Amino acid sequence: MPIRQFQAHRMHAPRDFKAIADEPLCVEIGAGKGKHALLFSREHPNQKLIAVERTREKFLAMQKQHAIEGQQNLEPINADALPWVVHSLFPKQVEQFFILYPNPEPHNPAQRWLNMPFFEFLLSRLKTDGTVTLASNIPSYIDEAEQQLLQVWTLPFVKEKIPATSARTHFEVKYLERGELCQQLVITKPADYQTRFDTFMPLQGQNPSKED
């Protein structure tokens, strides 16, 4: 399906927005209660991870567990991912994006990640040779994303079956225990890849003017 251009300059700043530094980092979108974020930050102490979760209850659960474990390289954020990314992230800043078991949006396919204009902006924040990992237990979701990568985004990727022993998220544990097929696409950004947002700088908490 055709993708219209994302209107980044129209995005309002998240509530209680705090700017971040222009330094290498990883970002998990829809981090839930933080199972993957906590695991990743323990296993990769030299990589900073920002874990973004919109739902307050899930964010508080992640924050509570993070306070117990205390990883210095993990920062939980309670925000909607789209405005947070636009206001916070710099071009080619992110080493890895994780989007693990997102809402499949069965009644609104335009809101699936690789169908959204926002995905182009997300790619502009990704470093050369950086990756986006998209996981799902719904074969049709993965199949559609694969076709979008081939036909719209023209990006290289690897399609992987997630082993039954994997336990990165609470959803992943539940799906694998049921015997469901869980798959992921690991998408790589080539050196020559360009987007319309490659020079767009973060808004740093500014809000759109009325004439916009």
Coordinates of N, CA, C and O in Angstrom, one line a residue, residues 68-185:
I68 N 14.6 -2.0 41.6 CA 15.1 -3.2 42.4 C 16.4 -3.6 41.7 O 17.4 -3.9 42.5
E69 N 16.5 -3.7 40.4 CA 17.7 -4.3 39.7 C 18.8 -3.2 39.6 O 19.9 -3.5 39.6
G70 N 18.4 -2.0 39.2 CA 19.3 -0.8 39.3 C 20.3 -0.7 38.1 O 21.3 -0.1 38.2
Q71 N 19.9 -1.2 36.9 CA 20.8 -1.1 35.8 C 21.0 0.4 35.4 O 20.0 1.1 35.2
Q72 N 22.2 0.9 35.4 CA 22.5 2.3 35.1 C 22.3 2.6 33.6 O 22.2 3.8 33.2
N73 N 22.3 1.6 32.8 CA 22.3 1.8 31.3 C 20.8 1.7 30.8 O 20.6 1.6 29.6
L74 N 19.8 1.6 31.7 CA 18.4 1.5 31.3 C 17.7 2.8 31.8 O 17.8 3.2 32.9
E75 N 16.9 3.4 30.8 CA 16.0 4.5 31.2 C 14.6 4.2 30.8 O 14.3 4.3 29.6
P76 N 13.7 3.9 31.7 CA 12.3 3.8 31.3 C 11.6 5.1 31.1 O 11.9 6.1 31.8
I77 N 10.8 5.2 30.0 CA 10.1 6.4 29.7 C 8.6 6.1 29.5 O 8.2 5.2 28.8
N78 N 7.8 7.0 30.2 CA 6.3 6.8 30.0 C 5.8 7.9 29.0 O 5.7 9.0 29.3
A79 N 5.6 7.4 27.8 CA 5.2 8.3 26.7 C 4.7 7.6 25.5 O 5.0 6.4 25.4
D80 N 3.9 8.3 24.7 CA 3.6 7.7 23.4 C 4.8 7.8 22.5 O 5.5 8.8 22.4
A81 N 5.1 6.7 21.9 CA 6.4 6.6 21.2 C 6.6 7.5 20.0 O 7.7 8.1 19.8
L82 N 5.5 7.8 19.3 CA 5.7 8.7 18.1 C 6.1 10.1 18.4 O 7.2 10.5 17.9
P83 N 5.4 10.8 19.3 CA 5.9 12.2 19.6 C 7.2 12.1 20.4 O 8.1 13.0 20.2
W84 N 7.4 11.1 21.2 CA 8.7 11.0 21.9 C 9.9 10.9 21.0 O 10.9 11.6 21.1
V85 N 9.8 10.0 20.0 CA 10.8 9.8 19.0 C 11.1 11.1 18.3 O 12.3 11.5 18.1
V86 N 10.0 11.8 17.8 CA 10.2 13.0 17.0 C 10.9 14.1 17.9 O 11.8 14.8 17.4
H87 N 10.5 14.2 19.1 CA 11.0 15.3 20.0 C 12.4 15.0 20.6 O 13.1 15.9 21.0
S88 N 12.8 13.7 20.6 CA 13.9 13.3 21.4 C 15.1 12.9 20.6 O 16.3 13.2 20.9
L89 N 14.9 12.1 19.5 CA 16.0 11.4 18.9 C 16.6 12.2 17.7 O 15.9 12.9 17.0
F90 N 17.9 12.1 17.6 CA 18.7 12.7 16.6 C 18.9 11.8 15.3 O 18.8 10.6 15.5
P91 N 19.2 12.4 14.2 CA 19.4 11.6 13.0 C 20.6 10.6 13.2 O 21.6 10.9 13.8
K92 N 20.3 9.3 12.8 CA 21.4 8.3 12.9 C 21.9 8.1 14.3 O 23.1 7.8 14.5
Q93 N 21.1 8.2 15.3 CA 21.5 8.1 16.7 C 21.4 6.6 17.2 O 22.2 6.2 18.0
V94 N 20.4 5.9 16.7 CA 19.9 4.7 17.4 C 20.6 3.5 16.7 O 20.7 3.3 15.5
E95 N 21.2 2.6 17.6 CA 21.9 1.4 17.1 C 20.9 0.3 16.9 O 21.0 -0.5 15.9
Q96 N 19.9 0.2 17.7 CA 18.8 -0.9 17.6 C 17.5 -0.4 18.0 O 17.4 0.3 19.1
F97 N 16.5 -0.6 17.3 CA 15.1 -0.5 17.7 C 14.5 -1.8 18.0 O 14.7 -2.8 17.2
F98 N 13.8 -2.0 19.1 CA 13.0 -3.2 19.3 C 11.5 -2.9 19.4 O 11.1 -2.1 20.1
I99 N 10.8 -3.6 18.5 CA 9.3 -3.6 18.5 C 8.8 -5.0 18.7 O 8.7 -5.7 17.7
L100 N 8.6 -5.4 19.9 CA 8.3 -6.8 20.2 C 6.9 -7.0 20.5 O 6.4 -6.5 21.5
Y101 N 6.2 -7.8 19.7 CA 4.8 -8.1 19.8 C 3.9 -6.9 19.9 O 3.2 -6.8 20.9
P102 N 3.9 -6.0 18.9 CA 3.1 -4.9 19.0 C 1.6 -5.3 18.7 O 1.3 -6.4 18.2
N103 N 0.7 -4.4 19.1 CA -0.7 -4.5 18.8 C -0.9 -4.8 17.3 O -0.4 -4.0 16.4
P104 N -1.5 -5.9 16.8 CA -1.6 -6.2 15.4 C -2.6 -5.3 14.7 O -2.7 -5.4 13.5
E105 N -3.4 -4.5 15.4 CA -4.3 -3.6 14.8 C -5.2 -4.3 13.8 O -5.3 -3.9 12.6
P106 N -6.0 -5.3 14.2 CA -6.7 -6.1 13.2 C -7.8 -5.3 12.5 O -8.2 -5.7 11.4
H107 N -8.3 -4.2 13.1 CA -9.3 -3.4 12.5 C -8.8 -2.2 11.8 O -9.6 -1.4 11.3
N108 N -7.5 -1.9 12.0 CA -6.9 -0.7 11.4 C -5.5 -1.0 10.9 O -4.5 -0.6 11.5
P109 N -5.4 -1.7 9.8 CA -4.1 -2.0 9.3 C -3.2 -0.9 9.0 O -2.0 -1.0 9.0
A110 N -3.7 0.3 8.8 CA -2.9 1.5 8.5 C -2.0 1.9 9.7 O -1.0 2.6 9.6
Q111 N -2.4 1.3 10.9 CA -1.7 1.6 12.2 C -0.6 0.6 12.5 O 0.1 0.7 13.5
R112 N -0.4 -0.4 11.6 CA 0.7 -1.4 11.8 C 2.0 -0.7 11.4 O 2.0 0.2 10.5
W113 N 3.0 -1.0 12.1 CA 4.3 -0.2 12.1 C 4.8 0.0 10.7 O 5.1 1.2 10.3
L114 N 4.9 -1.0 9.8 CA 5.5 -0.8 8.5 C 4.5 -0.2 7.5 O 4.9 0.0 6.4
N115 N 3.2 0.0 7.9 CA 2.3 0.6 7.1 C 2.1 2.1 7.4 O 1.5 2.9 6.7
M116 N 2.8 2.6 8.5 CA 2.6 3.9 8.9 C 3.7 4.9 8.3 O 4.8 4.5 8.1
P117 N 3.3 6.1 7.9 CA 4.3 7.1 7.4 C 5.4 7.3 8.4 O 6.5 7.6 8.1
F118 N 5.1 7.1 9.7 CA 6.1 7.3 10.8 C 7.3 6.4 10.6 O 8.4 6.8 11.1
F119 N 7.1 5.2 10.0 CA 8.2 4.3 9.9 C 9.4 4.9 9.1 O 10.6 4.6 9.5
E120 N 9.1 5.8 8.2 CA 10.2 6.5 7.5 C 11.0 7.4 8.5 O 12.2 7.4 8.4
F121 N 10.3 8.1 9.3 CA 11.0 8.9 10.3 C 11.8 8.0 11.3 O 13.0 8.4 11.6
L122 N 11.3 6.9 11.7 CA 12.0 6.0 12.5 C 13.3 5.6 11.9 O 14.4 5.5 12.5
L123 N 13.3 5.3 10.6 CA 14.5 4.9 9.9 C 15.5 6.0 9.8 O 16.7 5.7 9.8
S124 N 15.1 7.2 9.8 CA 16.0 8.3 9.8 C 16.8 8.4 11.1 O 17.9 9.0 11.1
R125 N 16.2 7.9 12.2 CA 16.9 8.0 13.5 C 17.9 6.8 13.7 O 18.7 6.8 14.6
L126 N 17.8 5.8 12.7 CA 18.7 4.6 12.8 C 20.0 4.8 12.2 O 20.2 5.4 11.1
K127 N 21.1 4.4 12.9 CA 22.4 4.4 12.4 C 22.6 3.6 11.1 O 21.8 2.6 10.9
T128 N 23.6 3.9 10.3 CA 24.0 3.0 9.2 C 24.3 1.6 9.8 O 25.1 1.6 10.8
D129 N 23.8 0.6 9.2 CA 24.0 -0.8 9.7 C 23.2 -1.1 11.0 O 23.4 -2.1 11.6
G130 N 22.5 -0.1 11.5 CA 21.6 -0.3 12.7 C 20.4 -1.2 12.3 O 20.2 -1.5 11.1
T131 N 19.7 -1.8 13.3 CA 18.7 -2.7 13.0 C 17.4 -2.3 13.7 O 17.4 -1.7 14.7
V132 N 16.3 -2.8 13.1 CA 15.0 -2.8 13.7 C 14.5 -4.2 13.9 O 14.5 -5.0 12.9
T133 N 14.2 -4.7 15.1 CA 13.7 -6.0 15.3 C 12.2 -6.0 15.6 O 11.8 -5.4 16.6
L134 N 11.5 -6.6 14.7 CA 10.0 -6.6 14.8 C 9.6 -8.1 15.0 O 9.8 -8.9 14.2
A135 N 8.9 -8.3 16.2 CA 8.5 -9.7 16.5 C 7.0 -9.8 16.6 O 6.3 -8.9 17.0
S136 N 6.4 -10.9 16.2 CA 5.0 -11.2 16.3 C 4.7 -12.7 16.3 O 5.5 -13.5 15.8
N137 N 3.6 -13.0 16.9 CA 3.1 -14.4 16.9 C 2.0 -14.5 15.8 O 1.4 -15.6 15.8
I138 N 1.8 -13.5 15.0 CA 0.7 -13.6 14.0 C 1.4 -13.7 12.6 O 2.0 -12.7 12.1
P139 N 1.4 -14.9 12.0 CA 2.0 -15.0 10.7 C 1.7 -14.0 9.6 O 2.5 -13.5 8.9
S140 N 0.4 -13.6 9.6 CA 0.0 -12.7 8.5 C 0.6 -11.3 8.8 O 0.8 -10.5 7.8
Y141 N 0.8 -10.9 10.1 CA 1.4 -9.7 10.4 C 2.9 -9.6 9.9 O 3.3 -8.7 9.2
I142 N 3.6 -10.7 10.1 CA 5.0 -10.8 9.6 C 5.0 -10.9 8.1 O 5.9 -10.2 7.5
D143 N 4.1 -11.6 7.5 CA 4.1 -11.7 6.0 C 3.8 -10.3 5.4 O 4.5 -10.0 4.4
E144 N 2.9 -9.6 6.0 CA 2.6 -8.2 5.4 C 3.8 -7.3 5.6 O 4.1 -6.6 4.7
A145 N 4.4 -7.4 6.8 CA 5.6 -6.5 7.0 C 6.7 -6.9 6.1 O 7.4 -6.0 5.5
E146 N 6.9 -8.2 5.8 CA 7.9 -8.6 4.8 C 7.6 -8.0 3.4 O 8.5 -7.5 2.8
Q147 N 6.4 -8.0 3.0 CA 6.0 -7.5 1.7 C 6.3 -6.0 1.7 O 6.7 -5.4 0.7
Q148 N 6.0 -5.3 2.8 CA 6.2 -3.8 2.8 C 7.7 -3.5 2.7 O 8.1 -2.6 2.1
L149 N 8.5 -4.4 3.4 CA 10.0 -4.2 3.3 C 10.5 -4.4 1.9 O 11.4 -3.6 1.4
L150 N 9.9 -5.3 1.2 CA 10.3 -5.6 -0.2 C 9.8 -4.5 -1.2 O 10.6 -4.0 -2.1
Q151 N 8.6 -4.1 -1.0 CA 7.9 -3.3 -2.0 C 7.9 -1.8 -1.8 O 7.9 -1.0 -2.7
V152 N 7.9 -1.4 -0.5 CA 7.8 0.0 -0.1 C 9.1 0.5 0.4 O 9.7 1.5 -0.1
W153 N 9.7 -0.1 1.4 CA 10.9 0.4 2.1 C 12.2 -0.1 1.5 O 13.2 0.5 1.8
T154 N 12.1 -1.1 0.7 CA 13.3 -1.7 0.0 C 14.5 -1.8 1.0 O 15.6 -1.2 0.7
L155 N 14.3 -2.5 2.0 CA 15.3 -2.7 3.0 C 15.7 -4.2 3.2 O 14.8 -5.0 3.1
P156 N 17.0 -4.5 3.4 CA 17.3 -5.9 3.6 C 16.9 -6.3 5.0 O 16.9 -5.5 6.0
F157 N 16.6 -7.6 5.1 CA 16.1 -8.1 6.4 C 16.3 -9.6 6.5 O 16.5 -10.3 5.4
V158 N 16.3 -10.1 7.7 CA 16.4 -11.6 7.9 C 15.1 -12.0 8.7 O 14.7 -11.3 9.7
K159 N 14.5 -13.0 8.2 CA 13.3 -13.5 8.9 C 13.7 -14.8 9.7 O 14.3 -15.7 9.2
E160 N 13.3 -14.7 11.0 CA 13.8 -15.8 11.9 C 12.6 -16.4 12.7 O 11.7 -15.6 13.1
K161 N 12.7 -17.7 12.9 CA 11.7 -18.3 13.8 C 12.3 -18.2 15.2 O 13.5 -18.5 15.5
I162 N 11.5 -17.7 16.2 CA 12.0 -17.6 17.5 C 11.9 -18.9 18.3 O 10.9 -19.6 18.3
P163 N 13.0 -19.3 18.9 CA 13.1 -20.7 19.5 C 12.1 -20.7 20.7 O 11.8 -19.7 21.4
A164 N 11.7 -22.0 20.9 CA 10.7 -22.2 22.0 C 11.2 -21.9 23.4 O 10.5 -21.7 24.3
T165 N 12.6 -21.8 23.5 CA 13.2 -21.5 24.8 C 13.3 -20.0 25.1 O 13.7 -19.6 26.2
S166 N 13.0 -19.1 24.1 CA 13.1 -17.7 24.3 C 12.1 -17.2 25.3 O 11.0 -17.7 25.4
A167 N 12.5 -16.1 26.0 CA 11.6 -15.6 27.0 C 11.8 -14.1 27.2 O 12.0 -13.6 28.3
R168 N 11.8 -13.4 26.1 CA 12.2 -11.9 26.2 C 11.1 -11.1 26.7 O 11.4 -10.0 27.4
T169 N 9.8 -11.4 26.5 CA 8.7 -10.6 27.0 C 7.7 -11.6 27.6 O 7.7 -12.8 27.3
H170 N 6.7 -11.0 28.3 CA 5.7 -11.8 28.9 C 4.8 -12.4 27.8 O 4.3 -13.5 27.9
F171 N 4.5 -11.6 26.8 CA 3.8 -12.1 25.6 C 4.5 -13.3 25.0 O 3.9 -14.3 24.6
E172 N 5.8 -13.1 24.8 CA 6.5 -14.2 24.1 C 6.5 -15.5 24.9 O 6.3 -16.6 24.3
V173 N 6.6 -15.4 26.2 CA 6.5 -16.6 27.1 C 5.2 -17.3 26.9 O 5.1 -18.5 26.7
K174 N 4.1 -16.5 26.9 CA 2.7 -17.0 26.8 C 2.5 -17.7 25.5 O 2.0 -18.8 25.4
Y175 N 2.9 -17.0 24.4 CA 2.7 -17.5 23.1 C 3.4 -18.8 22.8 O 2.9 -19.8 22.2
L176 N 4.7 -18.8 23.2 CA 5.5 -20.0 23.0 C 5.0 -21.2 23.9 O 5.1 -22.4 23.4
E177 N 4.6 -20.9 25.1 CA 4.0 -22.0 25.9 C 2.7 -22.6 25.3 O 2.5 -23.8 25.5
R178 N 2.0 -21.8 24.5 CA 0.8 -22.3 23.8 C 1.2 -23.1 22.5 O 0.4 -23.7 21.9
G179 N 2.5 -23.1 22.2 CA 2.9 -23.7 21.0 C 2.7 -22.9 19.7 O 2.8 -23.4 18.6
E180 N 2.5 -21.6 19.9 CA 2.3 -20.7 18.7 C 3.7 -20.4 18.0 O 4.7 -20.4 18.6
L181 N 3.6 -20.2 16.7 CA 4.7 -19.8 15.9 C 5.0 -18.3 16.2 O 4.2 -17.5 15.9
C182 N 6.2 -18.0 16.7 CA 6.7 -16.7 16.9 C 7.8 -16.4 16.0 O 8.8 -17.2 15.9
Q183 N 7.8 -15.3 15.3 CA 8.8 -14.9 14.3 C 9.2 -13.5 14.5 O 8.5 -12.7 15.1
Q184 N 10.4 -13.2 13.9 CA 10.8 -11.8 13.9 C 11.5 -11.5 12.6 O 12.1 -12.3 11.9
L185 N 11.5 -10.2 12.3 CA 12.2 -9.7 11.1 C 13.3 -8.8 11.7 O 13.0 -7.9 12.5

